[in-house]
């Protein structure tokens, strides 16, 4: 399916009083070569992991981002699990994570027996509040996981300085931030390792998928072993060892080459995907600035030194009630806008780790006021204009 088909799908049908076409929050985009590459993978007869398309994806990510090693995984969640294994994080270790993030940012470490410690977020970027990290560090703290929310970088200089002075590892959960930059440096290349997601909801996708980026070459050999069920199978297939047996922990974290084929088609069009997302984001921003100041809402804040990844466009309404009312208003007009994370420290599992209401006041407060607007590669200009118009006619 080409993106033009998406627009046809949105055309008004014949007949009187056509319903305005529904605008979903997200629609996976197909950018051209996905099916051709999948056919090629099948024709090559290699559809398990680490075939030629996987190697091309690795090379693409390594060259484009300038990372020593990229490894495709079956998801960002699995890449985070690999990070926990690689850093030997487990029982008795504490890992600082932002409260305002996806479950996997904490769960992957909890799965290994480590204790997640929840940090509040900054009121402007909604990223981990670096000024609060120090107070959460104990003699058990081993790592800090940062999430570049909406593709806008965390304050990495300050975070790296804290981590260096206290001997902590920094892991970037870069699910939102692919192609974003911090002071000119690509996100995903700053921590000792980083994780990417290629889930259907992310900028570049293969349905379900991810990657582990290793910025420290010392982790490469072991990462390959963990990803191949605790064996040196990767080295074996390169002819570097003559047999492979069980040498370490591990699981099966490598995706089929069919998924890599799909992903390569998307990566090769990444510039175009990003250009389109940027246009939509800028269109929303320009179209809603006046409304935001009239309504007491605020739009995303992107600091000068951050080049964002155009992953998301959100509005922060003045109150939770206003957020509910705007959601319903848009729904009536056939537009799907959605809220986002529930703070992890308030969740059943967060409480089990000793977190309490009031621990992360900013996350607790913004989560009820945030609303994300439709943003995807195939969205038509008319749909964006209609969404801007619909939001603009709402007054809390
Ligand atoms: C999407 C997302 C994940 C999980 O990605 P999967 O590929 O679905 O496992 C993890 N962290 C963040 C911040 C995400 O947005």
PDB file of N, CA and C and ligand atoms in Angstrom, residues 73-80 100-105 147-149 173-176 195-202 207-210 311 340-341, ligand 1:
ATOM      1  N   UNK A  73      16.862  -6.631  17.434  1.00  0.00           N
ATOM      2  CA  UNK A  73      16.216  -7.485  18.427  1.00  0.00           C
ATOM      3  C   UNK A  73      14.734  -7.597  18.076  1.00  0.00           C
ATOM      4  N   UNK A  74      14.074  -8.490  18.789  1.00  0.00           N
ATOM      5  CA  UNK A  74      12.650  -8.694  18.523  1.00  0.00           C
ATOM      6  C   UNK A  74      11.785  -7.566  19.069  1.00  0.00           C
ATOM      7  N   UNK A  75      12.329  -6.730  19.933  1.00  0.00           N
ATOM      8  CA  UNK A  75      11.609  -5.555  20.434  1.00  0.00           C
ATOM      9  C   UNK A  75      12.571  -4.683  21.219  1.00  0.00           C
ATOM     10  N   UNK A  76      12.105  -3.479  21.533  1.00  0.00           N
ATOM     11  CA  UNK A  76      12.874  -2.595  22.421  1.00  0.00           C
ATOM     12  C   UNK A  76      12.894  -3.197  23.825  1.00  0.00           C
ATOM     13  N   UNK A  77      11.783  -3.829  24.201  1.00  0.00           N
ATOM     14  CA  UNK A  77      11.706  -4.492  25.503  1.00  0.00           C
ATOM     15  C   UNK A  77      12.817  -5.532  25.624  1.00  0.00           C
ATOM     16  N   UNK A  78      12.989  -6.334  24.579  1.00  0.00           N
ATOM     17  CA  UNK A  78      14.040  -7.349  24.608  1.00  0.00           C
ATOM     18  C   UNK A  78      15.439  -6.727  24.586  1.00  0.00           C
ATOM     19  N   UNK A  79      15.591  -5.620  23.896  1.00  0.00           N
ATOM     20  CA  UNK A  79      16.891  -4.936  23.911  1.00  0.00           C
ATOM     21  C   UNK A  79      17.194  -4.439  25.329  1.00  0.00           C
ATOM     22  N   UNK A  80      16.158  -3.973  26.030  1.00  0.00           N
ATOM     23  CA  UNK A  80      16.351  -3.536  27.419  1.00  0.00           C
ATOM     24  C   UNK A  80      16.697  -4.731  28.312  1.00  0.00           C
ATOM     25  N   UNK A 100       7.689   8.602  34.349  1.00  0.00           N
ATOM     26  CA  UNK A 100       6.811   8.859  33.204  1.00  0.00           C
ATOM     27  C   UNK A 100       7.404   8.185  31.965  1.00  0.00           C
ATOM     28  N   UNK A 101       7.179   6.882  31.841  1.00  0.00           N
ATOM     29  CA  UNK A 101       7.699   6.135  30.701  1.00  0.00           C
ATOM     30  C   UNK A 101       6.889   4.866  30.523  1.00  0.00           C
ATOM     31  N   UNK A 102       7.250   4.129  29.486  1.00  0.00           N
ATOM     32  CA  UNK A 102       6.615   2.857  29.204  1.00  0.00           C
ATOM     33  C   UNK A 102       7.102   1.809  30.213  1.00  0.00           C
ATOM     34  N   UNK A 103       6.217   0.854  30.486  1.00  0.00           N
ATOM     35  CA  UNK A 103       6.484  -0.206  31.470  1.00  0.00           C
ATOM     36  C   UNK A 103       7.857  -0.870  31.286  1.00  0.00           C
ATOM     37  N   UNK A 104       8.233  -1.150  30.040  1.00  0.00           N
ATOM     38  CA  UNK A 104       9.447  -1.937  29.791  1.00  0.00           C
ATOM     39  C   UNK A 104      10.717  -1.267  30.297  1.00  0.00           C
ATOM     40  N   UNK A 105      10.741   0.062  30.346  1.00  0.00           N
ATOM     41  CA  UNK A 105      11.923   0.783  30.827  1.00  0.00           C
ATOM     42  C   UNK A 105      12.308   0.291  32.220  1.00  0.00           C
ATOM     43  N   UNK A 147      14.996   8.236  29.118  1.00  0.00           N
ATOM     44  CA  UNK A 147      14.080   8.128  27.977  1.00  0.00           C
ATOM     45  C   UNK A 147      13.967   9.522  27.381  1.00  0.00           C
ATOM     46  N   UNK A 148      14.285   9.652  26.113  1.00  0.00           N
ATOM     47  CA  UNK A 148      14.181  10.966  25.467  1.00  0.00           C
ATOM     48  C   UNK A 148      12.733  11.142  25.035  1.00  0.00           C
ATOM     49  N   UNK A 149      11.916  11.659  25.956  1.00  0.00           N
ATOM     50  CA  UNK A 149      10.470  11.682  25.751  1.00  0.00           C
ATOM     51  C   UNK A 149      10.094  12.501  24.507  1.00  0.00           C
ATOM     52  N   UNK A 173      16.998   4.536  26.752  1.00  0.00           N
ATOM     53  CA  UNK A 173      15.829   3.930  26.117  1.00  0.00           C
ATOM     54  C   UNK A 173      15.414   4.942  25.045  1.00  0.00           C
ATOM     55  N   UNK A 174      15.891   4.677  23.824  1.00  0.00           N
ATOM     56  CA  UNK A 174      15.743   5.665  22.750  1.00  0.00           C
ATOM     57  C   UNK A 174      14.573   5.332  21.822  1.00  0.00           C
ATOM     58  N   UNK A 175      13.551   4.719  22.384  1.00  0.00           N
ATOM     59  CA  UNK A 175      12.393   4.299  21.574  1.00  0.00           C
ATOM     60  C   UNK A 175      11.756   5.473  20.823  1.00  0.00           C
ATOM     61  N   UNK A 176      11.799   6.677  21.427  1.00  0.00           N
ATOM     62  CA  UNK A 176      11.188   7.842  20.764  1.00  0.00           C
ATOM     63  C   UNK A 176      12.209   8.644  19.970  1.00  0.00           C
ATOM     64  N   UNK A 195      18.656   1.499  23.424  1.00  0.00           N
ATOM     65  CA  UNK A 195      17.686   0.579  22.829  1.00  0.00           C
ATOM     66  C   UNK A 195      16.751   1.355  21.906  1.00  0.00           C
ATOM     67  N   UNK A 196      16.395   0.705  20.799  1.00  0.00           N
ATOM     68  CA  UNK A 196      15.462   1.304  19.831  1.00  0.00           C
ATOM     69  C   UNK A 196      14.220   0.422  19.731  1.00  0.00           C
ATOM     70  N   UNK A 197      13.121   1.026  19.358  1.00  0.00           N
ATOM     71  CA  UNK A 197      11.908   0.253  19.080  1.00  0.00           C
ATOM     72  C   UNK A 197      11.489   0.470  17.637  1.00  0.00           C
ATOM     73  N   UNK A 198      11.108  -0.627  16.988  1.00  0.00           N
ATOM     74  CA  UNK A 198      10.515  -0.517  15.650  1.00  0.00           C
ATOM     75  C   UNK A 198       9.078  -1.022  15.677  1.00  0.00           C
ATOM     76  N   UNK A 199       8.436  -0.816  16.838  1.00  0.00           N
ATOM     77  CA  UNK A 199       7.021  -1.148  16.965  1.00  0.00           C
ATOM     78  C   UNK A 199       6.206  -0.279  16.006  1.00  0.00           C
ATOM     79  N   UNK A 200       5.064  -0.770  15.633  1.00  0.00           N
ATOM     80  CA  UNK A 200       4.155  -0.073  14.707  1.00  0.00           C
ATOM     81  C   UNK A 200       3.913   1.405  15.047  1.00  0.00           C
ATOM     82  N   UNK A 201       4.002   1.760  16.331  1.00  0.00           N
ATOM     83  CA  UNK A 201       3.717   3.136  16.725  1.00  0.00           C
ATOM     84  C   UNK A 201       4.940   4.056  16.631  1.00  0.00           C
ATOM     85  N   UNK A 202       6.093   3.524  16.273  1.00  0.00           N
ATOM     86  CA  UNK A 202       7.302   4.346  16.257  1.00  0.00           C
ATOM     87  C   UNK A 202       7.559   4.918  14.850  1.00  0.00           C
ATOM     88  N   UNK A 207       6.610  -3.485  12.485  1.00  0.00           N
ATOM     89  CA  UNK A 207       5.522  -4.138  13.198  1.00  0.00           C
ATOM     90  C   UNK A 207       5.898  -4.328  14.652  1.00  0.00           C
ATOM     91  N   UNK A 208       6.750  -5.309  14.890  1.00  0.00           N
ATOM     92  CA  UNK A 208       7.361  -5.525  16.208  1.00  0.00           C
ATOM     93  C   UNK A 208       8.854  -5.684  15.954  1.00  0.00           C
ATOM     94  N   UNK A 209       9.667  -4.916  16.652  1.00  0.00           N
ATOM     95  CA  UNK A 209      11.108  -5.059  16.464  1.00  0.00           C
ATOM     96  C   UNK A 209      11.846  -4.042  17.299  1.00  0.00           C
ATOM     97  N   UNK A 210      13.148  -4.202  17.356  1.00  0.00           N
ATOM     98  CA  UNK A 210      13.951  -3.275  18.128  1.00  0.00           C
ATOM     99  C   UNK A 210      15.413  -3.428  17.784  1.00  0.00           C
ATOM    100  N   UNK A 311       8.743  12.603  17.096  1.00  0.00           N
ATOM    101  CA  UNK A 311       8.008  11.366  17.372  1.00  0.00           C
ATOM    102  C   UNK A 311       6.560  11.635  17.761  1.00  0.00           C
ATOM    103  N   UNK A 340      -1.300   9.444  27.523  1.00  0.00           N
ATOM    104  CA  UNK A 340      -0.077   8.650  27.444  1.00  0.00           C
ATOM    105  C   UNK A 340       0.161   7.936  28.763  1.00  0.00           C
ATOM    106  N   UNK A 341       1.418   7.846  29.203  1.00  0.00           N
ATOM    107  CA  UNK A 341       1.779   6.983  30.319  1.00  0.00           C
ATOM    108  C   UNK A 341       1.048   7.324  31.616  1.00  0.00           C
TER     109      UNK A 341
HETATM  110  C1  LIG B   1       7.570   1.715  22.650  1.00  0.00           C
HETATM  111  C2  LIG B   1       8.456   1.843  23.816  1.00  0.00           C
HETATM  112  C3  LIG B   1       9.097   0.751  24.401  1.00  0.00           C
HETATM  113  C4  LIG B   1       8.811  -0.670  24.013  1.00  0.00           C
HETATM  114  O1  LIG B   1       9.030  -0.940  22.704  1.00  0.00           O
HETATM  115  P1  LIG B   1       8.728  -2.408  22.130  1.00  0.00           P
HETATM  116  O2  LIG B   1       9.514  -2.439  20.861  1.00  0.00           O
HETATM  117  O3  LIG B   1       7.254  -2.466  21.909  1.00  0.00           O
HETATM  118  O4  LIG B   1       9.186  -3.390  23.128  1.00  0.00           O
HETATM  119  C5  LIG B   1       9.986   0.964  25.431  1.00  0.00           C
HETATM  120  N1  LIG B   1      10.227   2.204  25.889  1.00  0.00           N
HETATM  121  C6  LIG B   1       9.617   3.286  25.385  1.00  0.00           C
HETATM  122  C7  LIG B   1       9.962   4.637  25.909  1.00  0.00           C
HETATM  123  C8  LIG B   1       8.702   3.137  24.342  1.00  0.00           C
HETATM  124  O5  LIG B   1       8.072   4.218  23.860  1.00  0.00           O
END
